Amino acid sequence: MNAYETVIVVDPSLDESGVEKKLEKLAEVVKRNNGRMAAIDRWGRRKMSYPINNRHEGTYVCLQFFAEAGAPKDLTRVIQLDEHILRHLIVRGHIQTISAEPAAAEPAARPEPGPAGPPANPPSPEHRTSSSPGPAQAGRDPSAEGVPPPAPPSPPDAGAA
């Protein structure tokens, strides 16, 4: 058996008992395919991103179930024939327990400010420009470290033309 998750958007003109009848019908399709419902999560009435069939809101429901491989095809057929289900999406995969409850109000752990160090990924020398020295070169005098400064570029050879 495979794990599946289906999200459906039901016409908002349907009352709660109408939505329940639709869910019972979908659960029956799952049972016909040797499946079982794992969870039904009602997300409620929400505004949609864009209108579907001149509807700006829909009732969202998430169904999680285990069933044979043919169940999504049968479920899709039943959903497409139902004019009150505006949209649906069926995905196969690992089922996690989902909840529409907000997360606990614990303060997020913030890193303590420490001494400013070099950046984690300093730019490579070929990406640096002469007007912006890298962190290792800022404020240093190369001659003080015993390293001679780079030679200036040689002028083009006048006799080669």
mmCIF file of C-alpha atoms in Angstrom:
data_model
loop_
_atom_site.group_PDB
_atom_site.id
_atom_site.type_symbol
_atom_site.label_atom_id
_atom_site.label_comp_id
_atom_site.label_asym_id
_atom_site.label_seq_id
_atom_site.Cartn_x
_atom_site.Cartn_y
_atom_site.Cartn_z
ATOM 1 C CA MET A 1 0.000 0.000 0.000
ATOM 2 C CA ASN A 2 1.104 3.525 -0.789
ATOM 3 C CA ALA A 3 0.589 6.676 1.231
ATOM 4 C CA TYR A 4 -1.287 9.502 -0.486
ATOM 5 C CA GLU A 5 -2.313 13.025 0.351
ATOM 6 C CA THR A 6 -5.124 14.871 -1.411
ATOM 7 C CA VAL A 7 -6.106 18.501 -1.057
ATOM 8 C CA ILE A 8 -9.490 19.488 -2.438
ATOM 9 C CA VAL A 9 -11.168 22.870 -2.787
ATOM 10 C CA VAL A 10 -14.935 22.600 -2.436
ATOM 11 C CA ASP A 11 -17.470 25.142 -3.680
ATOM 12 C CA PRO A 12 -18.149 27.587 -0.806
ATOM 13 C CA SER A 13 -21.905 27.546 -1.501
ATOM 14 C CA LEU A 14 -22.009 23.995 -0.094
ATOM 15 C CA ASP A 15 -22.902 23.842 3.596
ATOM 16 C CA GLU A 16 -21.038 21.696 6.143
ATOM 17 C CA SER A 17 -23.314 18.674 5.639
ATOM 18 C CA GLY A 18 -22.729 18.873 1.881
ATOM 19 C CA VAL A 19 -18.961 18.881 2.412
ATOM 20 C CA GLU A 20 -19.306 15.866 4.740
ATOM 21 C CA LYS A 21 -21.199 13.957 2.032
ATOM 22 C CA LYS A 22 -18.395 14.690 -0.452
ATOM 23 C CA LEU A 23 -15.786 13.457 2.028
ATOM 24 C CA GLU A 24 -17.769 10.263 2.685
ATOM 25 C CA LYS A 25 -17.971 9.658 -1.058
ATOM 26 C CA LEU A 26 -14.189 10.064 -1.408
ATOM 27 C CA ALA A 27 -13.567 7.803 1.607
ATOM 28 C CA GLU A 28 -15.722 5.134 -0.066
ATOM 29 C CA VAL A 29 -13.520 5.293 -3.183
ATOM 30 C CA VAL A 30 -10.450 4.787 -0.989
ATOM 31 C CA LYS A 31 -12.056 1.765 0.727
ATOM 32 C CA ARG A 32 -12.975 0.226 -2.648
ATOM 33 C CA ASN A 33 -9.249 0.268 -3.463
ATOM 34 C CA ASN A 34 -8.357 -1.676 -0.286
ATOM 35 C CA GLY A 35 -7.350 1.543 1.427
ATOM 36 C CA ARG A 36 -7.935 3.281 4.711
ATOM 37 C CA MET A 37 -8.185 6.916 5.693
ATOM 38 C CA ALA A 38 -5.338 8.155 7.901
ATOM 39 C CA ALA A 39 -6.543 11.705 8.575
ATOM 40 C CA ILE A 40 -8.995 14.343 7.418
ATOM 41 C CA ASP A 41 -7.902 17.893 8.118
ATOM 42 C CA ARG A 42 -10.463 20.614 7.460
ATOM 43 C CA TRP A 43 -8.699 23.878 6.726
ATOM 44 C CA GLY A 44 -11.954 25.784 6.427
ATOM 45 C CA ARG A 45 -13.121 28.502 4.119
ATOM 46 C CA ARG A 46 -10.303 30.551 2.618
ATOM 47 C CA LYS A 47 -9.818 33.148 -0.048
ATOM 48 C CA MET A 48 -8.257 31.771 -3.230
ATOM 49 C CA SER A 49 -5.352 33.359 -5.086
ATOM 50 C CA TYR A 50 -7.406 33.660 -8.231
ATOM 51 C CA PRO A 51 -11.081 33.070 -9.013
ATOM 52 C CA ILE A 52 -12.185 29.608 -10.149
ATOM 53 C CA ASN A 53 -15.593 29.448 -11.850
ATOM 54 C CA ASN A 54 -16.261 33.006 -10.605
ATOM 55 C CA ARG A 55 -15.683 31.881 -6.999
ATOM 56 C CA HIS A 56 -13.203 33.844 -4.887
ATOM 57 C CA GLU A 57 -13.345 31.548 -1.852
ATOM 58 C CA GLY A 58 -13.336 27.825 -1.300
ATOM 59 C CA THR A 59 -13.532 25.273 1.494
ATOM 60 C CA TYR A 60 -10.182 23.483 1.751
ATOM 61 C CA VAL A 61 -9.854 19.900 3.000
ATOM 62 C CA CYS A 62 -6.733 17.721 3.198
ATOM 63 C CA LEU A 63 -7.192 13.935 3.083
ATOM 64 C CA GLN A 64 -4.411 11.523 4.007
ATOM 65 C CA PHE A 65 -4.860 7.859 3.210
ATOM 66 C CA PHE A 66 -3.196 4.561 2.390
ATOM 67 C CA ALA A 67 -4.400 2.667 -0.683
ATOM 68 C CA GLU A 68 -3.467 0.501 -3.645
ATOM 69 C CA ALA A 69 -1.793 2.044 -6.693
ATOM 70 C CA GLY A 70 -5.074 2.381 -8.620
ATOM 71 C CA ALA A 71 -6.761 4.565 -6.016
ATOM 72 C CA PRO A 72 -5.530 7.959 -7.299
ATOM 73 C CA LYS A 73 -6.901 7.244 -10.767
ATOM 74 C CA ASP A 74 -10.332 6.275 -9.403
ATOM 75 C CA LEU A 75 -10.326 9.195 -6.982
ATOM 76 C CA THR A 76 -9.439 11.633 -9.772
ATOM 77 C CA ARG A 77 -12.292 10.300 -11.918
ATOM 78 C CA VAL A 78 -14.819 10.760 -9.100
ATOM 79 C CA ILE A 79 -13.511 14.253 -8.275
ATOM 80 C CA GLN A 80 -13.604 15.405 -11.906
ATOM 81 C CA LEU A 81 -17.236 14.313 -12.243
ATOM 82 C CA ASP A 82 -18.240 16.277 -9.134
ATOM 83 C CA GLU A 83 -19.104 19.864 -10.044
ATOM 84 C CA HIS A 84 -18.813 21.053 -6.421
ATOM 85 C CA ILE A 85 -15.102 20.206 -6.148
ATOM 86 C CA LEU A 86 -13.321 23.118 -7.810
ATOM 87 C CA ARG A 87 -9.713 21.876 -7.627
ATOM 88 C CA HIS A 88 -7.771 18.913 -6.332
ATOM 89 C CA LEU A 89 -4.224 17.652 -6.040
ATOM 90 C CA ILE A 90 -3.158 14.101 -5.214
ATOM 91 C CA VAL A 91 0.441 13.359 -4.252
ATOM 92 C CA ARG A 92 2.109 10.143 -3.203
ATOM 93 C CA GLY A 93 4.653 10.078 -0.457
ATOM 94 C CA HIS A 94 5.402 9.954 3.215
ATOM 95 C CA ILE A 95 2.505 10.978 5.440
ATOM 96 C CA GLN A 96 3.377 13.203 8.368
ATOM 97 C CA THR A 97 0.957 14.314 11.003
ATOM 98 C CA ILE A 98 -0.257 17.745 9.988
ATOM 99 C CA SER A 99 -1.978 20.361 12.025
ATOM 100 C CA ALA A 100 -3.401 23.769 11.279
ATOM 101 C CA GLU A 101 -2.534 24.959 14.805
ATOM 102 C CA PRO A 102 -0.006 27.771 15.103
ATOM 103 C CA ALA A 103 3.460 26.952 16.369
ATOM 104 C CA ALA A 104 4.273 27.400 20.059
ATOM 105 C CA ALA A 105 5.199 30.940 21.019
ATOM 106 C CA GLU A 106 8.764 30.215 22.066
ATOM 107 C CA PRO A 107 11.352 32.888 21.411
ATOM 108 C CA ALA A 108 13.678 31.931 18.601
ATOM 109 C CA ALA A 109 17.281 31.377 19.629
ATOM 110 C CA ARG A 110 19.383 34.183 18.240
ATOM 111 C CA PRO A 111 23.143 33.993 17.945
ATOM 112 C CA GLU A 112 24.936 36.224 20.385
ATOM 113 C CA PRO A 113 26.909 39.030 18.813
ATOM 114 C CA GLY A 114 30.573 38.182 18.879
ATOM 115 C CA PRO A 115 33.751 39.740 17.606
ATOM 116 C CA ALA A 116 33.628 40.603 13.944
ATOM 117 C CA GLY A 117 35.781 38.165 12.056
ATOM 118 C CA PRO A 118 36.567 37.607 8.417
ATOM 119 C CA PRO A 119 33.641 36.635 6.209
ATOM 120 C CA ALA A 120 32.919 32.935 5.878
ATOM 121 C CA ASN A 121 33.599 32.913 2.129
ATOM 122 C CA PRO A 122 35.904 35.785 1.181
ATOM 123 C CA PRO A 123 35.988 36.583 -2.540
ATOM 124 C CA SER A 124 38.806 35.024 -4.512
ATOM 125 C CA PRO A 125 41.735 37.303 -5.488
ATOM 126 C CA GLU A 126 40.758 37.346 -9.175
ATOM 127 C CA HIS A 127 37.322 38.741 -8.277
ATOM 128 C CA ARG A 128 38.711 41.656 -6.284
ATOM 129 C CA THR A 129 39.165 45.067 -7.818
ATOM 130 C CA SER A 130 41.998 47.418 -7.093
ATOM 131 C CA SER A 131 39.575 49.956 -5.635
ATOM 132 C CA SER A 132 38.256 47.492 -3.051
ATOM 133 C CA PRO A 133 40.970 45.523 -1.284
ATOM 134 C CA GLY A 134 40.015 42.271 0.348
ATOM 135 C CA PRO A 135 39.768 41.890 4.120
ATOM 136 C CA ALA A 136 43.288 40.486 4.345
ATOM 137 C CA GLN A 137 44.743 43.448 2.427
ATOM 138 C CA ALA A 138 42.852 46.304 4.065
ATOM 139 C CA GLY A 139 45.158 48.643 5.986
ATOM 140 C CA ARG A 140 48.328 46.599 5.410
ATOM 141 C CA ASP A 141 51.598 47.759 3.953
ATOM 142 C CA PRO A 142 53.076 44.900 1.884
ATOM 143 C CA SER A 143 56.606 46.324 2.132
ATOM 144 C CA ALA A 144 56.423 46.101 5.936
ATOM 145 C CA GLU A 145 56.080 42.325 5.717
ATOM 146 C CA GLY A 146 59.147 41.880 3.529
ATOM 147 C CA VAL A 147 57.115 41.190 0.414
ATOM 148 C CA PRO A 148 57.959 43.473 -2.498
ATOM 149 C CA PRO A 149 55.025 45.204 -4.177
ATOM 150 C CA PRO A 150 53.980 43.800 -7.549
ATOM 151 C CA ALA A 151 55.787 45.209 -10.575
ATOM 152 C CA PRO A 152 53.843 47.754 -12.634
ATOM 153 C CA PRO A 153 52.671 46.523 -16.018
ATOM 154 C CA SER A 154 55.249 46.963 -18.748
ATOM 155 C CA PRO A 155 54.459 49.400 -21.579
ATOM 156 C CA PRO A 156 53.555 47.856 -24.924
ATOM 157 C CA ASP A 157 56.490 47.192 -27.223
ATOM 158 C CA ALA A 158 56.672 50.096 -29.682
ATOM 159 C CA GLY A 159 58.791 48.140 -32.205
ATOM 160 C CA ALA A 160 56.234 45.337 -32.658
ATOM 161 C CA ALA A 161 53.852 47.469 -34.719
#
